[in-house]
Amino acid sequence: MTALLEVQDMSVTLKLAEGEMTAVQDVSFTVDRGETLGIVGESGSGKSVSSMAIMGLLPRGTRTDATTLRLGDVDLLSASEDEMARMRGNKIAMIFQEPMTSLNPVYTIGRQMTELMQLHKGVSGAQARARAVDLLEKVGITAAESRLSQYPHQLSGGLRQRVMIAMMLMNDPELIIADEPTTALDVTIQAQILNLLKDLQKELNIALIIISHDMGVVARVSDKIAVMYAGQVIETGPVSDVLHAPVHPYTQGLLESIPVPGQIEPGGALGSIPGLVPSLKTRFKGCRFANRCQRVHDNCQQGPVALQEAGSGQAYRCVLTPAQLRDGTPSLSARDAGDGSYGKGINMDASPVLQAIDAGCTFQVKQGMFSAAKPLRAVDNISLDLRKGEVVAVVGESGCGKSTLARMLLGLQEPTAGKIILGGQDIAGLSDMERSRKLQSIFQDPYSSLNPRRTIGEIIRRPLHLHGVGNVAEQRAKVDTIMERVGLPRSFYYNYPNQLSGGQRQRVAIARALILNPEIVVCDEPTSALDVSVQAQILNLLLELRAEMGLTYLLITHDMAVVEHIATRVVVMYLGRVVEVADTHTLFSNPRHPYTKALLKSVLTPEPGAGVPSVDLGTAYPNPINPPSGCTFHPRCEFASDICKAKAPVLESLSTTHQSACHMLEEEMA
Amino acid sequence: MLKFILKRLALGLAVAFTVSLATFLMLNLAADPASMVAGEDATQEAIEQIRVQYGFDRPLYVRFFEWIGQLVTGDFGDSYYWKQPVFDLLIDRAPVTLTLAAGALTVTVVLGLTLGVLAALKPNGWLDRFALSFGTAAQAVPNFWFGLILIILLGVTFPIFPVSGDSTWMHFVLPCFVLGTSAVPQVLRLTRTGMIEVLGSDYIRTARAKGFRPRQILFRHALRNALLPIVSVITIQIGYKLGGSVITESVFALNGLGRLAYESILGADIPTVQMLVFFFALVFIILSILGDILNAWLDPRMRVE
């Protein structure tokens, strides 16, 4: 049996100013019709480059070598540029990460779909339109006919990704490559798109390659997976074998660094792979993972390591045998499952350290030069108390107002209603100095939140200088201490941010936030820009620092796995309002609001073959300028009744630690 | 779309009114208009006589609304200097200037867009370097000097083109080229940057993944997006061209509106200057409305709903 797509020993070499760089080396895999291959890896692992090589879309000056690179009976390696153009969009289709920017903004959906069929199949416009309508209906888009004349900006992100999928099906491709197809989408939309892809693939008997950094996504939709690291496939095999019995220390480490409930108690130290993903410019002598590996061995640097068979189609790239690798020696540093005491002992009767009282923030939004400004209620009447030692997570999809709430609590955004109280005083009356002594923040993007023109040392020392703490020598000593504490080598003092990796920069941001000994740190998506293996390091660090320094965190995030692991209390927001608040354990074990339930259901833990639970919220996230009447969630709620359309529910106390705003609960309580 | 155009027109009228007010105030308040018209050596009596004769003795607002009334009825008064209706002067001189502006615009668009696109296809390639050097040179060289050099080179040393007058289209080649190249650098750079950005965008990657050939991608998917910011710059450039015609027309002895403006300023011919400023402003306003409409046609996101 020969597979539809066969890739054997493929290498991709990029030409750079400073010489050649091998971005992908000796990658082999096959995918057959009806089969799904998941490629998982961190940034720079070569997973996207591999897919672009198959498409023949790598930039000029890039060289692709392989012993075999074949789709059906076409040799992709020797095919001319013209033959490749005839394959693309026709036999091989590709779906990209960013649905917001991957469609041409100046042409209608209809034109972009029909032109693809007309290009390859030479059909009439009417035939292509008919096919486009069929496919739009197939991907679950209503009023398909009228959608054809719409432009991309008139559609939501989820709809655009559906259009993208429908478009790529126009010519009945044999192979679809989906590169991070759901990474840019909200979690509740992710499930819909993944299920759609899987259903279509089965129905149309297509070969599918899903590329993702997210082990949960890959585990649930793939038949087999390839784990990539530094340009190589480091482990491959049937998905259940690789995930249940990983051989390679990197795969083992990757799986253990993901917080999975049931395997690790909240607040426990996640397993983490030390160090950083190596630059591909490195001249590798032997195993590319050796410098981060706990099982490092004399033979690791004795030349390139070949892929070894581990039985039943599983293969791995390591000098040790599967038996040696599975002997139970920890593949990771310092994993501590925790003792269940996390989050206990917080005095909930103490006076709050930070408090929002009926706080609201309304922006006046003008949609055109002449139209009157309309109010946008980013945050609508929220009350929230933070007590010392708490880790309060605010969760919700993009547009729910969680970042505006964070900015208000930081004193960076003046509330238009209610007030923010920091340590018993109205934050509006505090100076920047008074505020920043108690309250600090860490942001999502460590690439843009550090001043590129200051050295690491200056960045961290700056708050001390501004607050006039100690003399230069004392300041320098403090900087050294905190740098050591957050795991930055002292030699970085004179480096600039661009010389550091994402994880290291986030450590700098943490050091800067903590150098003044603040009471509260607001962390806005602190790990979502980081690679999985680095995310665990940062989460562990945040947890240790909290315990040592008695910090209180406000965590803004969309990642429910992170929330379950480090939050002590969770606030669920929807369209500027709080729909549910509870301690973490209660919220995850007994969610009451339909929206919370949907959010939790959409979390994808890496369970092989478990499929993707369908979360059907029907319509897209509403536009905050025209919020629905009554309970703003009602158009997406399967339980909605007449009262939900008419009246907004209020937060009802279900227990001392659990409140939710839903009419069904009100009836229950009455 | 109709609502969009009407809104732009209303805004345009408001701008036109403001411009006419500003022009009127500048010409009448900067110096005593009567003594300007009378000339340097005029006696006090002569000045006073002119003041009464031309009506400068009446209050400012009366004269302003009188002028507005003239504008609306299409009667622009008589020129003090040429002793004929300003409107006739305008009709007489406008074709030369409009031909010059249209020709210069063609040069700008053809050279600017072509070089910009070619430069963007291979950033840092030899074409790109050539285009950028050309752009820098064209920006650094003063317009009038370039005109004179061309006259010496192509009019005198190698007499290919006539160098003064406006009787044949050959007369317009050099002035259009001189005036046109002055705006090339800006259009070129904008096209280049826009094109590089568009070619690196996600939707161009999608077009490649759909199997389009490079040429199809360039013309079908990239150009329209790259043109968006250029349209508004070109509209502004036409305005500069009209202003620039004052110098170019002098260098090439073209009898157009630019020359007329130059002469009427020297002759303190207030009605003519006033009319010319208003006319240029009006052309500018109409062009920017056209630019907005063109942009809205090119880019669905600009259409206000």
mmCIF file of N, CA and C in Angstrom, chain A residues 52 55-60 81-82 84-86 88-90 92-94 96-98 101-107 111-113 115-116 119-120 151 153-154 164 167-168 171 179 367-371, chain B residues 3-4 6-8 10-11 121-123 198 201-214 216-217 219-226 228 292 295-305:
data_model
loop_
_atom_site.group_PDB
_atom_site.id
_atom_site.type_symbol
_atom_site.label_atom_id
_atom_site.label_comp_id
_atom_site.label_asym_id
_atom_site.label_seq_id
_atom_site.Cartn_x
_atom_site.Cartn_y
_atom_site.Cartn_z
ATOM 1 N N MET A 52 5.101 24.343 4.189
ATOM 2 C CA MET A 52 5.322 25.239 3.050
ATOM 3 C C MET A 52 6.190 24.545 2.002
ATOM 4 N N MET A 55 4.010 22.438 -0.124
ATOM 5 C CA MET A 55 3.242 23.294 -1.030
ATOM 6 C C MET A 55 4.122 23.943 -2.097
ATOM 7 N N GLY A 56 5.440 23.868 -1.912
ATOM 8 C CA GLY A 56 6.340 24.553 -2.842
ATOM 9 C C GLY A 56 6.244 26.056 -2.698
ATOM 10 N N LEU A 57 5.968 26.530 -1.491
ATOM 11 C CA LEU A 57 5.737 27.954 -1.280
ATOM 12 C C LEU A 57 6.858 28.644 -0.514
ATOM 13 N N LEU A 58 8.007 27.964 -0.408
ATOM 14 C CA LEU A 58 9.094 28.601 0.333
ATOM 15 C C LEU A 58 9.702 29.715 -0.514
ATOM 16 N N PRO A 59 10.231 30.735 0.119
ATOM 17 C CA PRO A 59 10.785 31.858 -0.646
ATOM 18 C C PRO A 59 11.968 31.435 -1.517
ATOM 19 N N ARG A 60 12.244 32.263 -2.511
ATOM 20 C CA ARG A 60 13.388 31.998 -3.372
ATOM 21 C C ARG A 60 14.657 31.888 -2.542
ATOM 22 N N GLU A 81 7.660 24.865 -11.591
ATOM 23 C CA GLU A 81 6.881 25.866 -10.858
ATOM 24 C C GLU A 81 5.437 25.882 -11.389
ATOM 25 N N ASP A 82 5.294 25.681 -12.701
ATOM 26 C CA ASP A 82 3.962 25.692 -13.297
ATOM 27 C C ASP A 82 3.134 24.480 -12.850
ATOM 28 N N MET A 84 3.558 22.887 -10.071
ATOM 29 C CA MET A 84 3.250 23.109 -8.656
ATOM 30 C C MET A 84 2.055 24.056 -8.518
ATOM 31 N N ALA A 85 2.033 25.102 -9.348
ATOM 32 C CA ALA A 85 0.906 26.042 -9.283
ATOM 33 C C ALA A 85 -0.396 25.316 -9.604
ATOM 34 N N ARG A 86 -0.327 24.323 -10.498
ATOM 35 C CA ARG A 86 -1.554 23.579 -10.818
ATOM 36 C C ARG A 86 -1.976 22.654 -9.678
ATOM 37 N N ARG A 88 -1.454 23.441 -6.354
ATOM 38 C CA ARG A 88 -1.880 24.268 -5.211
ATOM 39 C C ARG A 88 -3.317 24.732 -5.370
ATOM 40 N N GLY A 89 -4.082 24.606 -4.321
ATOM 41 C CA GLY A 89 -5.470 25.045 -4.369
ATOM 42 C C GLY A 89 -6.344 24.073 -5.134
ATOM 43 N N ASN A 90 -5.720 23.069 -5.708
ATOM 44 C CA ASN A 90 -6.414 22.112 -6.548
ATOM 45 C C ASN A 90 -6.331 20.717 -5.928
ATOM 46 N N ILE A 92 -3.740 20.090 -3.472
ATOM 47 C CA ILE A 92 -3.355 20.374 -2.082
ATOM 48 C C ILE A 92 -3.963 21.708 -1.692
ATOM 49 N N ALA A 93 -4.677 21.734 -0.594
ATOM 50 C CA ALA A 93 -5.239 22.997 -0.124
ATOM 51 C C ALA A 93 -4.642 23.319 1.232
ATOM 52 N N MET A 94 -4.600 24.598 1.555
ATOM 53 C CA MET A 94 -3.994 24.978 2.829
ATOM 54 C C MET A 94 -4.897 25.961 3.560
ATOM 55 N N PHE A 96 -4.939 28.606 6.820
ATOM 56 C CA PHE A 96 -3.955 29.300 7.642
ATOM 57 C C PHE A 96 -4.523 29.713 8.995
ATOM 58 N N GLN A 97 -3.583 30.202 9.819
ATOM 59 C CA GLN A 97 -3.917 30.550 11.198
ATOM 60 C C GLN A 97 -4.833 31.763 11.318
ATOM 61 N N GLU A 98 -4.561 32.787 10.524
ATOM 62 C CA GLU A 98 -5.216 34.075 10.748
ATOM 63 C C GLU A 98 -6.393 34.285 9.806
ATOM 64 N N THR A 101 -6.924 37.945 8.469
ATOM 65 C CA THR A 101 -6.085 38.600 7.459
ATOM 66 C C THR A 101 -5.809 37.718 6.243
ATOM 67 N N SER A 102 -6.315 36.482 6.256
ATOM 68 C CA SER A 102 -5.967 35.579 5.164
ATOM 69 C C SER A 102 -6.899 35.685 3.962
ATOM 70 N N LEU A 103 -7.956 36.474 4.090
ATOM 71 C CA LEU A 103 -8.818 36.705 2.931
ATOM 72 C C LEU A 103 -8.558 38.122 2.431
ATOM 73 N N ASN A 104 -8.607 38.304 1.113
ATOM 74 C CA ASN A 104 -8.327 39.615 0.536
ATOM 75 C C ASN A 104 -9.449 40.597 0.886
ATOM 76 N N PRO A 105 -9.105 41.707 1.557
ATOM 77 C CA PRO A 105 -10.160 42.593 2.065
ATOM 78 C C PRO A 105 -10.963 43.306 0.980
ATOM 79 N N VAL A 106 -10.439 43.414 -0.240
ATOM 80 C CA VAL A 106 -11.139 44.230 -1.231
ATOM 81 C C VAL A 106 -12.031 43.427 -2.178
ATOM 82 N N TYR A 107 -12.059 42.114 -2.029
ATOM 83 C CA TYR A 107 -12.933 41.325 -2.896
ATOM 84 C C TYR A 107 -14.000 40.594 -2.082
ATOM 85 N N ARG A 111 -16.314 36.151 -4.991
ATOM 86 C CA ARG A 111 -15.260 36.241 -5.987
ATOM 87 C C ARG A 111 -14.050 35.399 -5.590
ATOM 88 N N GLN A 112 -13.699 35.456 -4.292
ATOM 89 C CA GLN A 112 -12.512 34.724 -3.858
ATOM 90 C C GLN A 112 -12.720 33.216 -3.945
ATOM 91 N N MET A 113 -13.991 32.784 -3.772
ATOM 92 C CA MET A 113 -14.250 31.343 -3.868
ATOM 93 C C MET A 113 -14.306 30.899 -5.327
ATOM 94 N N GLU A 115 -13.112 32.290 -8.072
ATOM 95 C CA GLU A 115 -11.902 32.432 -8.892
ATOM 96 C C GLU A 115 -10.996 31.211 -8.743
ATOM 97 N N LEU A 116 -11.049 30.579 -7.559
ATOM 98 C CA LEU A 116 -10.194 29.418 -7.326
ATOM 99 C C LEU A 116 -10.626 28.248 -8.212
ATOM 100 N N LEU A 119 -9.958 29.104 -11.939
ATOM 101 C CA LEU A 119 -8.539 29.033 -12.276
ATOM 102 C C LEU A 119 -8.129 27.612 -12.655
ATOM 103 N N HIS A 120 -8.610 26.645 -11.854
ATOM 104 C CA HIS A 120 -8.106 25.280 -12.054
ATOM 105 C C HIS A 120 -9.012 24.427 -12.922
ATOM 106 N N TYR A 151 -18.197 41.105 2.052
ATOM 107 C CA TYR A 151 -16.748 41.253 2.123
ATOM 108 C C TYR A 151 -16.241 40.650 3.430
ATOM 109 N N HIS A 153 -14.543 41.746 5.890
ATOM 110 C CA HIS A 153 -14.655 42.513 7.139
ATOM 111 C C HIS A 153 -16.059 42.490 7.709
ATOM 112 N N GLN A 154 -17.027 42.006 6.916
ATOM 113 C CA GLN A 154 -18.394 41.948 7.437
ATOM 114 C C GLN A 154 -18.662 40.656 8.195
ATOM 115 N N MET A 164 -12.947 30.190 4.644
ATOM 116 C CA MET A 164 -11.626 29.726 4.197
ATOM 117 C C MET A 164 -11.662 28.225 3.916
ATOM 118 N N MET A 167 -13.735 27.552 0.861
ATOM 119 C CA MET A 167 -12.993 27.967 -0.332
ATOM 120 C C MET A 167 -11.983 26.904 -0.739
ATOM 121 N N MET A 168 -11.270 26.374 0.273
ATOM 122 C CA MET A 168 -10.224 25.416 -0.034
ATOM 123 C C MET A 168 -10.800 24.073 -0.509
ATOM 124 N N ASN A 171 -12.151 22.771 -5.134
ATOM 125 C CA ASN A 171 -11.669 21.882 -6.197
ATOM 126 C C ASN A 171 -11.497 20.441 -5.737
ATOM 127 N N ASP A 179 -2.658 24.854 9.068
ATOM 128 C CA ASP A 179 -1.575 25.348 9.918
ATOM 129 C C ASP A 179 -2.169 26.199 11.035
ATOM 130 N N GLN A 367 -18.525 55.554 14.730
ATOM 131 C CA GLN A 367 -18.271 54.586 13.668
ATOM 132 C C GLN A 367 -17.994 55.253 12.328
ATOM 133 N N GLY A 368 -18.379 56.506 12.180
ATOM 134 C CA GLY A 368 -18.074 57.206 10.945
ATOM 135 C C GLY A 368 -17.851 58.654 11.274
ATOM 136 N N MET A 369 -17.409 59.443 10.310
ATOM 137 C CA MET A 369 -17.095 60.830 10.595
ATOM 138 C C MET A 369 -18.335 61.609 11.021
ATOM 139 N N PHE A 370 -19.488 61.208 10.482
ATOM 140 C CA PHE A 370 -20.683 61.997 10.725
ATOM 141 C C PHE A 370 -21.658 61.366 11.724
ATOM 142 N N SER A 371 -21.465 60.075 11.997
ATOM 143 C CA SER A 371 -22.436 59.426 12.869
ATOM 144 C C SER A 371 -22.196 59.827 14.321
ATOM 145 N N LYS B 3 -25.361 58.621 -0.320
ATOM 146 C CA LYS B 3 -25.304 59.360 0.929
ATOM 147 C C LYS B 3 -23.858 59.779 1.224
ATOM 148 N N PHE B 4 -22.954 58.843 0.971
ATOM 149 C CA PHE B 4 -21.528 59.069 1.176
ATOM 150 C C PHE B 4 -21.050 60.247 0.327
ATOM 151 N N LEU B 6 -22.909 62.648 -1.052
ATOM 152 C CA LEU B 6 -23.555 63.895 -0.628
ATOM 153 C C LEU B 6 -22.863 64.469 0.602
ATOM 154 N N LYS B 7 -22.496 63.596 1.521
ATOM 155 C CA LYS B 7 -21.807 64.066 2.729
ATOM 156 C C LYS B 7 -20.479 64.717 2.369
ATOM 157 N N ARG B 8 -19.731 64.060 1.467
ATOM 158 C CA ARG B 8 -18.451 64.619 1.050
ATOM 159 C C ARG B 8 -18.649 65.972 0.367
ATOM 160 N N ALA B 10 -21.105 68.146 0.837
ATOM 161 C CA ALA B 10 -21.462 69.146 1.842
ATOM 162 C C ALA B 10 -20.214 69.651 2.549
ATOM 163 N N LEU B 11 -19.343 68.697 2.891
ATOM 164 C CA LEU B 11 -18.095 69.057 3.553
ATOM 165 C C LEU B 11 -17.259 69.932 2.622
ATOM 166 N N LEU B 121 9.097 44.361 -6.186
ATOM 167 C CA LEU B 121 9.130 42.941 -6.546
ATOM 168 C C LEU B 121 10.361 42.260 -5.994
ATOM 169 N N LYS B 122 11.471 42.983 -5.980
ATOM 170 C CA LYS B 122 12.690 42.397 -5.431
ATOM 171 C C LYS B 122 13.392 43.449 -4.593
ATOM 172 N N PRO B 123 12.991 43.611 -3.326
ATOM 173 C CA PRO B 123 13.611 44.628 -2.489
ATOM 174 C C PRO B 123 15.129 44.423 -2.434
ATOM 175 N N VAL B 198 1.971 44.683 1.126
ATOM 176 C CA VAL B 198 0.884 43.856 0.605
ATOM 177 C C VAL B 198 1.403 42.484 0.170
ATOM 178 N N SER B 201 1.665 40.062 2.865
ATOM 179 C CA SER B 201 0.483 39.887 3.719
ATOM 180 C C SER B 201 -0.065 38.463 3.633
ATOM 181 N N ASP B 202 -0.904 38.147 4.597
ATOM 182 C CA ASP B 202 -1.465 36.801 4.674
ATOM 183 C C ASP B 202 -2.332 36.469 3.464
ATOM 184 N N TYR B 203 -3.081 37.475 2.950
ATOM 185 C CA TYR B 203 -3.977 37.112 1.850
ATOM 186 C C TYR B 203 -3.229 36.875 0.542
ATOM 187 N N ILE B 204 -2.030 37.430 0.424
ATOM 188 C CA ILE B 204 -1.213 37.109 -0.757
ATOM 189 C C ILE B 204 -0.673 35.684 -0.617
ATOM 190 N N ARG B 205 -0.319 35.303 0.606
ATOM 191 C CA ARG B 205 0.082 33.910 0.840
ATOM 192 C C ARG B 205 -1.070 32.984 0.465
ATOM 193 N N THR B 206 -2.305 33.391 0.843
ATOM 194 C CA THR B 206 -3.472 32.590 0.473
ATOM 195 C C THR B 206 -3.575 32.476 -1.049
ATOM 196 N N ALA B 207 -3.394 33.607 -1.743
ATOM 197 C CA ALA B 207 -3.491 33.581 -3.204
ATOM 198 C C ALA B 207 -2.463 32.624 -3.791
ATOM 199 N N ARG B 208 -1.258 32.623 -3.202
ATOM 200 C CA ARG B 208 -0.228 31.690 -3.675
ATOM 201 C C ARG B 208 -0.661 30.251 -3.416
ATOM 202 N N ALA B 209 -1.244 30.029 -2.240
ATOM 203 C CA ALA B 209 -1.696 28.680 -1.906
ATOM 204 C C ALA B 209 -2.860 28.254 -2.792
ATOM 205 N N LYS B 210 -3.539 29.221 -3.411
ATOM 206 C CA LYS B 210 -4.638 28.879 -4.301
ATOM 207 C C LYS B 210 -4.138 28.516 -5.691
ATOM 208 N N GLY B 211 -2.857 28.713 -5.931
ATOM 209 C CA GLY B 211 -2.283 28.301 -7.208
ATOM 210 C C GLY B 211 -2.175 29.416 -8.224
ATOM 211 N N PHE B 212 -2.314 30.683 -7.814
ATOM 212 C CA PHE B 212 -2.150 31.769 -8.771
ATOM 213 C C PHE B 212 -0.677 31.970 -9.080
ATOM 214 N N ARG B 213 -0.404 32.354 -10.343
ATOM 215 C CA ARG B 213 0.972 32.629 -10.754
ATOM 216 C C ARG B 213 1.348 34.032 -10.278
ATOM 217 N N PRO B 214 2.654 34.294 -10.161
ATOM 218 C CA PRO B 214 3.104 35.585 -9.635
ATOM 219 C C PRO B 214 2.466 36.786 -10.337
ATOM 220 N N GLN B 216 -0.431 36.957 -11.927
ATOM 221 C CA GLN B 216 -1.847 37.065 -11.556
ATOM 222 C C GLN B 216 -1.983 37.638 -10.155
ATOM 223 N N ILE B 217 -1.087 37.203 -9.273
ATOM 224 C CA ILE B 217 -1.142 37.691 -7.892
ATOM 225 C C ILE B 217 -0.905 39.188 -7.874
ATOM 226 N N PHE B 219 -1.314 41.524 -10.263
ATOM 227 C CA PHE B 219 -2.345 42.386 -10.828
ATOM 228 C C PHE B 219 -3.732 42.139 -10.242
ATOM 229 N N ARG B 220 -4.033 40.889 -9.884
ATOM 230 C CA ARG B 220 -5.386 40.610 -9.412
ATOM 231 C C ARG B 220 -5.556 40.797 -7.919
ATOM 232 N N HIS B 221 -4.497 40.503 -7.159
ATOM 233 C CA HIS B 221 -4.681 40.508 -5.703
ATOM 234 C C HIS B 221 -3.925 41.603 -4.972
ATOM 235 N N ALA B 222 -2.777 42.001 -5.516
ATOM 236 C CA ALA B 222 -1.938 42.906 -4.728
ATOM 237 C C ALA B 222 -2.162 44.377 -5.096
ATOM 238 N N LEU B 223 -2.217 44.670 -6.395
ATOM 239 C CA LEU B 223 -2.181 46.058 -6.836
ATOM 240 C C LEU B 223 -3.305 46.895 -6.219
ATOM 241 N N ARG B 224 -4.510 46.331 -6.227
ATOM 242 C CA ARG B 224 -5.652 47.106 -5.735
ATOM 243 C C ARG B 224 -5.480 47.498 -4.273
ATOM 244 N N ASN B 225 -4.933 46.573 -3.490
ATOM 245 C CA ASN B 225 -4.696 46.892 -2.082
ATOM 246 C C ASN B 225 -3.590 47.923 -1.915
ATOM 247 N N ALA B 226 -2.551 47.786 -2.772
ATOM 248 C CA ALA B 226 -1.423 48.712 -2.635
ATOM 249 C C ALA B 226 -1.801 50.112 -3.094
ATOM 250 N N LEU B 228 -4.522 51.753 -2.492
ATOM 251 C CA LEU B 228 -5.392 52.500 -1.577
ATOM 252 C C LEU B 228 -4.757 53.764 -1.008
ATOM 253 N N ASP B 292 -11.796 60.322 -2.677
ATOM 254 C CA ASP B 292 -12.556 59.577 -1.669
ATOM 255 C C ASP B 292 -13.489 58.568 -2.329
ATOM 256 N N ASN B 295 -11.469 55.742 -3.700
ATOM 257 C CA ASN B 295 -11.028 54.862 -2.618
ATOM 258 C C ASN B 295 -12.163 53.987 -2.103
ATOM 259 N N ALA B 296 -13.341 54.587 -1.991
ATOM 260 C CA ALA B 296 -14.484 53.812 -1.514
ATOM 261 C C ALA B 296 -14.843 52.717 -2.518
ATOM 262 N N TRP B 297 -14.626 53.028 -3.800
ATOM 263 C CA TRP B 297 -14.905 52.022 -4.818
ATOM 264 C C TRP B 297 -13.870 50.897 -4.733
ATOM 265 N N LEU B 298 -12.602 51.288 -4.477
ATOM 266 C CA LEU B 298 -11.530 50.289 -4.395
ATOM 267 C C LEU B 298 -11.615 49.455 -3.128
ATOM 268 N N ASP B 299 -11.989 50.094 -2.022
ATOM 269 C CA ASP B 299 -11.914 49.425 -0.727
ATOM 270 C C ASP B 299 -13.282 49.391 -0.045
ATOM 271 N N PRO B 300 -13.885 48.215 -0.001
ATOM 272 C CA PRO B 300 -15.219 48.113 0.595
ATOM 273 C C PRO B 300 -15.261 48.568 2.054
ATOM 274 N N ARG B 301 -14.111 48.500 2.733
ATOM 275 C CA ARG B 301 -14.123 48.875 4.149
ATOM 276 C C ARG B 301 -14.328 50.372 4.339
ATOM 277 N N MET B 302 -14.072 51.162 3.266
ATOM 278 C CA MET B 302 -14.225 52.610 3.366
ATOM 279 C C MET B 302 -15.674 53.053 3.207
ATOM 280 N N ARG B 303 -16.504 52.145 2.674
ATOM 281 C CA ARG B 303 -17.887 52.551 2.435
ATOM 282 C C ARG B 303 -18.633 52.620 3.752
ATOM 283 N N VAL B 304 -19.048 53.802 4.102
ATOM 284 C CA VAL B 304 -19.724 53.980 5.384
ATOM 285 C C VAL B 304 -21.158 53.488 5.242
ATOM 286 N N GLU B 305 -21.537 52.676 6.203
ATOM 287 C CA GLU B 305 -22.901 52.143 6.084
ATOM 288 C C GLU B 305 -23.841 52.856 7.033
#
